[in-house]
Short mmCIF file of C-alpha atoms in Angstrom, two decimals:
data_model
loop_
_atom_site.label_atom_id
_atom_site.label_comp_id
_atom_site.label_asym_id
_atom_site.label_seq_id
_atom_site.Cartn_x
_atom_site.Cartn_y
_atom_site.Cartn_z
CA GLN A 862 -6.97 3.20 0.97
CA THR A 863 -6.58 6.89 0.23
CA CYS A 864 -9.45 7.28 2.70
CA ALA A 865 -11.70 8.75 0.00
CA LEU A 866 -13.62 5.48 -0.30
CA PRO A 867 -13.27 5.02 -4.06
CA ILE A 868 -14.35 1.37 -4.29
CA LEU A 869 -17.88 0.16 -3.70
CA VAL A 870 -18.27 -2.95 -1.58
CA SER A 871 -19.29 -5.94 -3.67
CA PRO A 872 -23.06 -6.34 -4.14
CA TYR A 873 -22.55 -9.90 -2.87
CA ASP A 874 -22.31 -8.36 0.62
CA PHE A 875 -25.57 -6.42 0.69
CA ALA A 876 -27.78 -7.02 -2.37
CA PRO A 877 -30.44 -9.80 -2.57
CA ARG A 878 -29.19 -12.80 -4.51
CA LEU A 879 -30.24 -16.36 -5.35
CA TYR A 880 -27.73 -19.09 -4.51
CA ALA A 881 -27.67 -22.81 -5.28
CA SER A 882 -25.07 -25.22 -3.94
CA SER A 883 -24.39 -28.93 -3.77
CA GLN A 884 -22.36 -28.46 -0.58
CA ALA A 885 -24.01 -28.67 2.83
CA ASN A 886 -21.65 -26.28 4.61
CA TRP A 887 -18.26 -24.58 4.38
CA VAL A 888 -16.52 -27.56 5.95
CA ASP A 889 -17.63 -29.61 2.93
CA VAL A 890 -16.20 -26.98 0.59
CA ALA A 891 -12.88 -27.04 2.45
CA ARG A 892 -12.82 -30.84 2.40
CA ALA A 893 -13.52 -30.97 -1.33
CA TYR A 894 -10.59 -28.63 -2.04
CA GLN A 895 -8.25 -30.23 0.51
CA THR A 896 -8.86 -33.74 -0.81
CA ARG A 897 -7.57 -32.68 -4.23
CA ALA A 898 -4.92 -30.16 -3.16
CA ARG A 899 -3.21 -31.90 -0.24
CA PRO A 900 -1.55 -34.66 -2.34
CA GLN A 901 -0.12 -31.98 -4.67
CA ALA A 902 1.73 -30.41 -1.72
CA GLN A 903 3.78 -33.51 -0.93
CA PRO A 904 7.49 -32.56 -0.89
CA ASP A 905 9.85 -34.70 -2.93
CA GLU A 906 13.61 -35.02 -2.57
CA VAL A 907 14.34 -32.01 -4.79
CA ILE A 908 12.00 -29.76 -2.81
CA THR A 909 13.38 -31.02 0.49
CA GLN A 910 17.03 -30.49 -0.44
CA LEU A 911 16.35 -27.01 -1.82
CA THR A 912 14.36 -25.96 1.25
CA LYS A 913 17.01 -27.20 3.65
CA SER A 914 19.65 -25.23 1.79
CA ILE A 915 17.47 -22.10 1.90
CA THR A 916 16.74 -22.45 5.62
CA GLN A 917 20.23 -23.49 6.68
CA GLY A 918 21.01 -21.78 9.96
CA ALA A 919 17.38 -20.89 10.73
CA ALA A 920 16.53 -21.90 14.29
CA THR A 921 12.78 -21.19 14.50
CA ASP A 922 9.69 -21.90 12.44
CA ALA A 923 9.30 -18.16 11.87
CA GLU A 924 12.82 -17.84 10.47
CA LYS A 925 12.32 -20.85 8.20
CA ALA A 926 8.96 -19.61 6.92
CA LYS A 927 10.33 -16.13 6.24
CA LEU A 928 13.29 -17.47 4.25
CA ILE A 929 11.10 -19.80 2.19
CA TYR A 930 8.57 -17.03 1.57
CA GLY A 931 11.32 -14.70 0.36
CA TRP A 932 12.77 -17.30 -1.98
CA ILE A 933 9.39 -18.06 -3.60
CA THR A 934 8.44 -14.39 -4.08
CA ARG A 935 11.78 -13.74 -5.82
CA ASN A 936 12.06 -16.91 -7.88
CA ILE A 937 8.57 -18.18 -8.77
CA ARG A 938 6.59 -16.04 -11.19
CA TYR A 939 2.90 -15.46 -10.63
CA LEU A 940 1.32 -16.76 -13.81
CA GLY A 941 -1.86 -18.69 -14.43
CA ILE A 942 -1.95 -21.20 -17.29
CA PHE A 943 -4.37 -24.07 -16.76
CA SER A 944 -7.06 -26.19 -18.38
CA ALA A 945 -9.66 -28.78 -17.37
CA SER A 946 -9.78 -28.95 -13.54
CA GLY A 947 -6.70 -26.70 -13.23
CA GLY A 948 -8.89 -23.77 -12.38
CA TYR A 949 -9.81 -25.49 -9.10
CA VAL A 950 -7.09 -28.06 -8.49
CA PRO A 951 -3.44 -26.98 -8.09
CA VAL A 952 -0.67 -28.63 -10.08
CA PRO A 953 1.93 -30.57 -8.06
CA ALA A 954 4.44 -28.51 -6.11
CA ARG A 955 7.33 -30.24 -7.92
CA GLN A 956 5.93 -29.00 -11.26
CA VAL A 957 5.67 -25.41 -10.01
CA LEU A 958 9.28 -25.57 -8.84
CA LYS A 959 10.48 -27.08 -12.11
CA GLU A 960 8.67 -24.55 -14.31
CA ARG A 961 9.37 -21.60 -11.97
CA TYR A 962 5.88 -20.21 -12.33
CA GLY A 963 2.41 -20.89 -11.00
CA ASP A 964 -0.98 -19.38 -10.34
CA CYS A 965 -2.09 -18.61 -6.78
CA LYS A 966 -2.90 -22.28 -6.12
CA GLY A 967 0.51 -23.31 -7.43
CA HIS A 968 2.25 -20.76 -5.24
CA ALA A 969 0.31 -21.85 -2.17
CA THR A 970 0.97 -25.52 -2.89
CA LEU A 971 4.71 -25.03 -3.32
CA PHE A 972 4.90 -22.92 -0.14
CA GLU A 973 2.99 -25.61 1.77
CA ALA A 974 5.28 -28.36 0.46
CA MET A 975 8.48 -26.45 1.25
CA LEU A 976 7.26 -25.63 4.76
CA ARG A 977 6.30 -29.27 5.35
CA SER A 978 9.72 -30.46 4.23
CA VAL A 979 11.30 -28.65 7.21
CA GLY A 980 8.61 -29.59 9.72
CA VAL A 981 6.31 -26.57 9.51
CA GLU A 982 2.66 -27.36 8.84
CA SER A 983 0.37 -24.92 7.05
CA SER A 984 -3.02 -24.75 5.41
CA GLN A 985 -4.10 -23.24 2.15
CA ALA A 986 -6.68 -20.51 2.67
CA LEU A 987 -9.36 -19.58 0.15
CA ILE A 988 -9.95 -15.83 -0.02
CA ASN A 989 -11.35 -13.20 -2.37
CA THR A 990 -9.59 -10.21 -3.90
CA ARG A 991 -12.84 -8.38 -4.61
CA ALA A 992 -14.35 -5.83 -2.24
CA ALA A 993 -16.34 -8.52 -0.41
CA PHE A 994 -16.14 -8.94 3.36
CA LYS A 995 -18.95 -11.33 4.24
CA VAL A 996 -19.55 -15.05 3.84
CA PRO A 997 -23.10 -16.26 3.12
CA ASP A 998 -24.61 -19.12 5.06
CA LEU A 999 -24.96 -21.13 1.85
CA PRO A 1000 -21.50 -22.26 0.66
CA THR A 1001 -20.62 -21.39 -2.93
CA TYR A 1002 -17.25 -21.41 -4.66
CA ASN A 1003 -17.74 -17.99 -6.25
CA ARG A 1004 -17.12 -16.35 -2.89
CA PHE A 1005 -13.41 -17.06 -3.30
CA ASN A 1006 -11.10 -16.34 -6.23
CA HIS A 1007 -7.64 -16.50 -4.66
CA VAL A 1008 -5.56 -18.85 -2.50
CA ILE A 1009 -2.97 -17.94 0.15
CA ASN A 1010 -1.42 -19.80 3.11
CA TYR A 1011 -1.99 -19.82 6.84
CA ILE A 1012 0.65 -21.07 9.31
CA PRO A 1013 -1.17 -22.02 12.56
CA SER A 1014 1.95 -22.25 14.73
CA LEU A 1015 2.77 -18.63 13.87
CA GLY A 1016 -0.75 -17.26 13.45
CA VAL A 1017 0.41 -15.77 10.14
CA PHE A 1018 -1.22 -15.46 6.72
CA ALA A 1019 1.12 -15.23 3.73
CA ASP A 1020 0.61 -14.58 0.02
CA THR A 1021 3.71 -15.49 -2.00
CA THR A 1022 2.21 -14.03 -5.18
CA SER A 1023 2.77 -10.53 -3.71
CA ARG A 1024 6.45 -9.92 -4.37
CA PHE A 1025 6.58 -6.45 -2.76
CA VAL A 1026 4.94 -7.46 0.54
CA ARG A 1027 7.10 -8.50 3.48
CA PHE A 1028 6.47 -11.76 5.34
CA GLY A 1029 3.90 -11.37 8.11
CA THR A 1030 1.75 -8.87 6.23
CA LEU A 1031 -0.69 -9.08 3.34
CA PRO A 1032 -1.46 -6.87 0.34
CA SER A 1033 -4.04 -4.25 1.24
CA GLU A 1034 -6.79 -5.86 -0.85
CA LEU A 1035 -6.66 -8.91 1.44
CA GLU A 1036 -7.02 -7.08 4.77
CA GLY A 1037 -10.08 -7.81 6.88
CA LYS A 1038 -11.24 -10.57 4.53
CA PRO A 1039 -12.85 -13.92 5.40
CA THR A 1040 -10.79 -16.99 4.55
CA LEU A 1041 -11.65 -20.67 4.47
CA LEU A 1042 -8.84 -22.81 5.88
CA THR A 1043 -8.95 -25.92 3.73
CA ALA A 1044 -7.11 -28.16 6.21
CA SER A 1045 -9.64 -27.61 9.01
CA GLY A 1046 -12.73 -26.08 7.42
CA ASP A 1047 -12.51 -23.08 9.75
CA LEU A 1048 -13.53 -19.59 8.64
CA ARG A 1049 -11.00 -17.03 9.81
CA TRP A 1050 -10.58 -13.32 9.03
CA THR A 1051 -7.31 -11.74 7.98
CA PRO A 1052 -6.00 -8.93 10.20
CA ILE A 1053 -6.56 -5.20 9.68
CA MET A 1054 -3.60 -2.84 9.63
CA ALA A 1055 -3.37 -0.09 12.24
CA PRO A 1056 -2.87 3.54 11.08
CA SER A 1057 0.79 3.43 12.07
CA GLU A 1058 1.31 0.42 9.77
CA ASP A 1059 -0.06 2.22 6.68
CA GLN A 1060 1.82 5.48 6.64
CA THR A 1061 4.17 7.97 5.00
CA GLN A 1062 6.68 10.21 6.76
CA THR A 1063 8.33 12.91 4.66
CA LYS A 1064 11.03 15.37 5.65
CA THR A 1065 11.87 18.06 3.08
CA GLU A 1066 14.50 20.80 2.98
CA LEU A 1067 13.71 23.62 0.52
CA SER A 1068 15.88 26.60 -0.36
CA LEU A 1069 14.38 29.55 -2.23
CA GLN A 1070 16.90 31.10 -4.65
CA SER A 1071 17.18 34.80 -5.56
CA ASP A 1072 15.73 34.14 -9.01
CA GLY A 1073 12.67 32.31 -7.66
CA ARG A 1074 13.94 28.78 -8.23
CA VAL A 1075 13.69 26.26 -5.41
CA LYS A 1076 16.35 23.70 -4.61
CA GLY A 1077 15.40 20.84 -2.36
CA THR A 1078 16.01 17.43 -0.86
CA SER A 1079 13.48 15.04 0.60
CA ARG A 1080 13.40 11.76 2.48
CA THR A 1081 10.19 9.67 2.60
CA LEU A 1082 9.60 6.51 4.62
CA GLN A 1083 6.55 4.49 3.55
CA THR A 1084 4.98 1.40 5.11
CA GLY A 1085 2.02 -0.88 4.48
CA PHE A 1086 -0.18 -0.17 1.48
CA TYR A 1087 1.83 2.91 0.50
CA GLU A 1088 5.08 0.97 0.60
CA GLN A 1089 3.62 -1.87 -1.49
CA TYR A 1090 2.29 0.53 -4.12
CA SER A 1091 5.50 2.58 -4.22
CA ARG A 1092 7.77 -0.48 -4.49
CA GLY A 1093 5.76 -1.75 -7.46
CA LEU A 1094 5.78 1.68 -9.09
CA MET A 1095 9.53 2.11 -8.74
CA TYR A 1096 10.11 -1.43 -10.01
CA ARG A 1097 8.13 -0.64 -13.16
CA ARG A 1098 10.03 2.63 -13.61
CA ALA A 1099 13.45 0.99 -13.36
CA ASN A 1100 14.15 0.92 -17.09
CA LYS A 1101 12.38 4.16 -17.98
CA ASP A 1102 14.12 7.41 -18.86
CA LYS A 1103 14.97 8.96 -15.48
CA ALA A 1104 14.52 12.55 -16.67
CA LYS A 1105 11.03 11.72 -17.94
CA VAL A 1106 10.11 10.02 -14.66
CA VAL A 1107 11.17 13.13 -12.74
CA ASN A 1108 9.30 15.40 -15.13
CA ASP A 1109 6.15 13.27 -14.83
CA ILE A 1110 6.26 13.46 -11.02
CA LEU A 1111 6.76 17.22 -10.99
CA SER A 1112 4.07 17.85 -13.58
CA GLN A 1113 1.46 16.11 -11.43
CA HIS A 1114 1.55 19.20 -9.23
CA HIS A 1115 2.11 21.74 -12.02
CA GLU A 1116 5.83 22.07 -11.38
CA SER A 1117 8.80 21.64 -13.71
CA GLY A 1118 12.50 21.19 -13.18
CA ARG A 1119 15.03 18.44 -12.76
CA GLY A 1120 16.16 16.02 -10.10
CA SER A 1121 17.00 12.46 -9.10
CA LEU A 1122 15.56 9.70 -6.94
CA SER A 1123 17.33 6.98 -4.96
CA HIS A 1124 15.87 4.01 -3.10
CA PRO A 1125 16.64 0.38 -2.15
CA ASP A 1126 15.98 -2.53 -4.49
CA PRO A 1127 12.15 -2.87 -4.54
CA ASN A 1128 12.55 -6.65 -4.22
CA GLU A 1129 14.41 -6.37 -0.89
CA VAL A 1130 11.24 -6.18 1.18
CA ASP A 1131 13.02 -6.49 4.54
CA VAL A 1132 14.89 -3.23 3.92
CA PRO A 1133 12.94 -0.13 5.05
CA TRP A 1134 11.41 1.57 2.03
CA VAL A 1135 12.95 5.04 2.01
CA ILE A 1136 12.98 7.21 -1.12
CA GLN A 1137 15.43 10.09 -1.17
CA ALA A 1138 15.30 12.87 -3.73
CA GLU A 1139 17.26 15.90 -4.86
CA PHE A 1140 15.55 18.40 -7.10
CA GLU A 1141 15.51 21.89 -8.52
CA ILE A 1142 12.20 23.50 -9.43
CA GLU A 1143 11.96 26.27 -12.00
CA PRO A 1144 10.88 29.69 -10.61
CA VAL A 1145 7.75 29.53 -8.46
CA VAL A 1146 7.72 33.23 -7.50
CA VAL A 1147 9.00 36.60 -8.80
CA LEU A 1148 11.04 38.21 -6.02
CA ASP A 1149 10.49 41.87 -6.80
CA GLY A 1150 9.00 43.86 -3.98
CA LEU A 1151 5.91 42.19 -2.56
CA SER A 1152 5.16 38.65 -3.75
CA ALA A 1153 3.48 35.43 -2.66
CA MET A 1154 4.15 31.74 -3.17
CA ARG A 1155 2.67 28.38 -2.28
CA VAL A 1156 4.77 25.68 -0.71
CA PRO A 1157 6.32 23.58 -3.52
CA VAL A 1158 5.83 19.80 -3.62
CA GLY A 1159 8.97 18.73 -5.49
CA LEU A 1160 9.69 15.00 -5.73
CA THR A 1161 7.84 14.06 -2.55
CA PRO A 1162 4.78 11.75 -2.73
CA GLY A 1163 2.48 14.78 -2.51
CA ARG A 1164 0.11 12.84 -0.27
CA PHE A 1165 -1.87 15.86 0.92
CA GLN A 1166 -2.14 17.26 -2.60
CA THR A 1167 -3.60 13.92 -3.69
CA PHE A 1168 -6.09 14.02 -0.81
CA ALA A 1169 -7.15 17.53 -1.84
CA GLN A 1170 -7.92 16.31 -5.37
CA THR A 1171 -9.94 13.29 -4.21
CA LYS A 1172 -13.57 14.04 -3.50
CA ALA A 1173 -16.40 12.03 -2.02
CA THR A 1174 -20.01 12.64 -2.98
CA GLY A 1175 -21.32 12.77 0.57
CA GLN A 1176 -24.50 11.11 -0.68
CA SER A 1177 -23.44 7.50 -1.17
CA LYS A 1178 -26.18 4.89 -0.83
CA PHE A 1179 -23.92 1.85 -0.63
CA PRO A 1180 -21.02 0.81 1.62
CA LYS A 1181 -17.47 1.31 0.37
CA GLU A 1182 -14.00 0.09 1.14
CA CYS A 1183 -12.00 2.26 3.50
CA GLY A 1184 -8.86 2.07 5.58
CA SER A 1185 -6.83 3.61 8.36
CA SER A 1186 -3.60 5.47 7.72
CA MET A 1187 -1.20 8.10 8.99
CA HIS A 1188 0.72 10.75 7.03
CA GLU A 1189 3.19 13.37 8.16
CA GLU A 1190 5.19 16.09 6.42
CA GLN A 1191 7.93 18.23 7.94
CA ILE A 1192 9.18 21.00 5.62
CA THR A 1193 11.86 23.64 6.12
CA LEU A 1194 11.95 26.52 3.62
CA SER A 1195 15.00 28.79 3.81
CA LEU A 1196 14.99 32.23 2.17
CA PRO A 1197 17.63 34.46 0.53
CA PRO A 1198 19.10 37.12 2.88
CA HIS A 1199 17.30 39.98 1.12
CA VAL A 1200 13.86 38.36 1.44
CA LYS A 1201 11.72 38.62 4.55
CA VAL A 1202 8.39 37.09 5.47
CA VAL A 1203 5.43 39.46 5.54
CA ARG A 1204 2.75 36.93 6.42
CA LEU A 1205 2.57 33.19 7.02
CA PRO A 1206 -0.40 30.91 6.28
CA GLN A 1207 -2.77 30.25 9.16
CA PRO A 1208 -2.72 26.89 10.95
CA MET A 1209 -5.59 24.62 9.90
CA ARG A 1210 -7.42 21.98 11.91
CA HIS A 1211 -9.97 19.22 11.33
CA GLN A 1212 -11.17 16.90 14.07
CA SER A 1213 -13.80 14.18 13.90
CA ALA A 1214 -14.34 10.74 15.36
CA VAL A 1215 -12.33 9.25 12.46
CA ILE A 1216 -10.13 11.90 10.84
CA THR A 1217 -7.64 14.22 12.52
CA TYR A 1218 -5.68 16.83 10.57
CA ALA A 1219 -3.42 19.66 11.70
CA SER A 1220 -1.06 22.01 9.89
CA ASP A 1221 1.30 24.60 11.36
CA TYR A 1222 3.51 27.36 9.97
CA ARG A 1223 6.29 28.95 12.05
CA LEU A 1224 9.23 31.27 11.42
CA THR A 1225 12.51 30.13 12.99
CA GLU A 1226 16.22 30.87 12.59
CA GLN A 1227 16.42 28.04 10.04
CA GLY A 1228 13.58 29.46 7.95
CA ILE A 1229 9.89 28.68 7.65
CA GLN A 1230 8.90 25.45 9.39
CA ILE A 1231 5.82 23.76 7.96
CA SER A 1232 4.16 20.64 9.35
CA ARG A 1233 1.13 18.65 8.26
CA HIS A 1234 -0.21 15.65 10.15
CA PHE A 1235 -3.13 13.37 9.20
CA VAL A 1236 -4.60 10.30 10.90
CA ALA A 1237 -7.61 8.26 9.78
CA LYS A 1238 -8.51 5.72 12.44
CA ARG A 1239 -11.39 3.46 11.49
CA SER A 1240 -12.78 0.42 13.27
CA GLY A 1241 -13.00 -1.69 10.11
CA VAL A 1242 -12.50 -1.79 6.36
CA VAL A 1243 -16.07 -0.98 5.30
CA CYS A 1244 -17.54 2.51 5.66
CA ASP A 1245 -20.94 4.09 5.06
CA ASN A 1246 -22.19 7.54 4.07
CA SER A 1247 -21.18 9.11 7.40
CA ASP A 1248 -17.54 8.55 6.53
CA ASP A 1249 -18.13 10.08 3.10
CA GLN A 1250 -19.54 13.18 4.78
CA ASP A 1251 -16.54 13.30 7.10
CA TRP A 1252 -14.23 13.19 4.09
CA VAL A 1253 -16.16 16.03 2.43
CA ALA A 1254 -15.63 18.17 5.54
CA TYR A 1255 -11.92 17.30 5.67
CA GLY A 1256 -11.60 17.96 1.92
CA ARG A 1257 -12.71 21.55 2.42
CA VAL A 1258 -10.03 22.04 5.07
CA ILE A 1259 -7.12 20.50 3.14
CA ARG A 1260 -7.99 22.34 -0.08
CA GLN A 1261 -8.16 25.65 1.76
CA ASP A 1262 -4.89 24.88 3.51
CA LEU A 1263 -3.03 24.11 0.28
CA LEU A 1264 -4.36 27.29 -1.33
CA GLN A 1265 -2.69 29.43 1.33
CA GLN A 1266 0.41 31.39 0.32
CA ILE A 1267 3.51 32.75 2.00
CA PHE A 1268 3.74 36.53 1.51
CA LEU A 1269 7.27 37.82 0.98
CA GLU A 1270 9.02 41.15 0.54
CA SER A 1271 12.24 41.49 -1.40
CA SER A 1272 14.54 44.44 -0.66
CA LYS A 1273 16.02 44.42 -4.15
CA PRO A 1274 14.62 43.53 -7.56
CA ASN A 1275 15.82 40.53 -9.54
#
């Protein structure tokens, strides 16, 4: 998803293999699962009463499904403990609710039961979490290792095991994947996110101090894959030493200093995921006569710096996972009164059928205005060597861009 194609597509998709199966077709596989799973998703009185209390006031199927989804993601742990046929047959929904945990099958079964108790029908959907995007003609169970839900009346897939993913979307590893709907036997593919749905937007205000320190604030909005990853990261950091977290972030880009981060509760997935930061970076330049400095990163995600560090071989023989995304940075750098700009970095451009990148540097009354804009727009989620070569070409541009410096002249020594 960083667009550098780090994960090889599963050999199941392109390498010769020998299969054996006792099932005639995928409809038989779906029927075998549904026969055993459907009775486990029968709502009882406890499930029905709970669901009605959760959905009280909801007027549409979409509102009901969203409320139920949110309750399960917050209250039912994702945990797999099973024996005998439990690896293939879900436990009853009432047991998942009572124990407050379940594996993917348990989650899907409880979600199906709760939906059914308020008149919304759904199907469990077999899917894989590996980098596999094809289904062989011969049906075999090893093509699927995960279970989610599909709500036909809404045309929506949902995975309640993904606590940081809002209703109506899926975790990135499930995009563009084949699923087997167990209620009907249909094969259906999950949707692919558009670039605008997997994005980061960062606005940063930097102020260069007379002693070379930089004070700054930033605001970053993230969606899609980047939001999911960031929510999980911030959730795991919640009880860690805040000063160490800040230091770890700064050190990734060879900076040091202090600062603070603020953001919504990672579990509140319907609240836009915006991370705000205040920071102070130790001197990045010596303001004494002529000097030069790179643009600091601070406590921003450093998306373009990460891209610059990620390389593709350009000689890959096998297909890889890839994705579409969009990233934008707007930076204002203000200078002390006694410092003037001698030379700005040159704008950089990269344009191909898939990747577009542009950077600009301008001097205004507010200071130096810096912008970087990246879009990767791909037709699917699997890429070949041509995309690798495209990334190599873009990598040269972004690395050169980030190496550029702002040349300054100070009228008085520190």
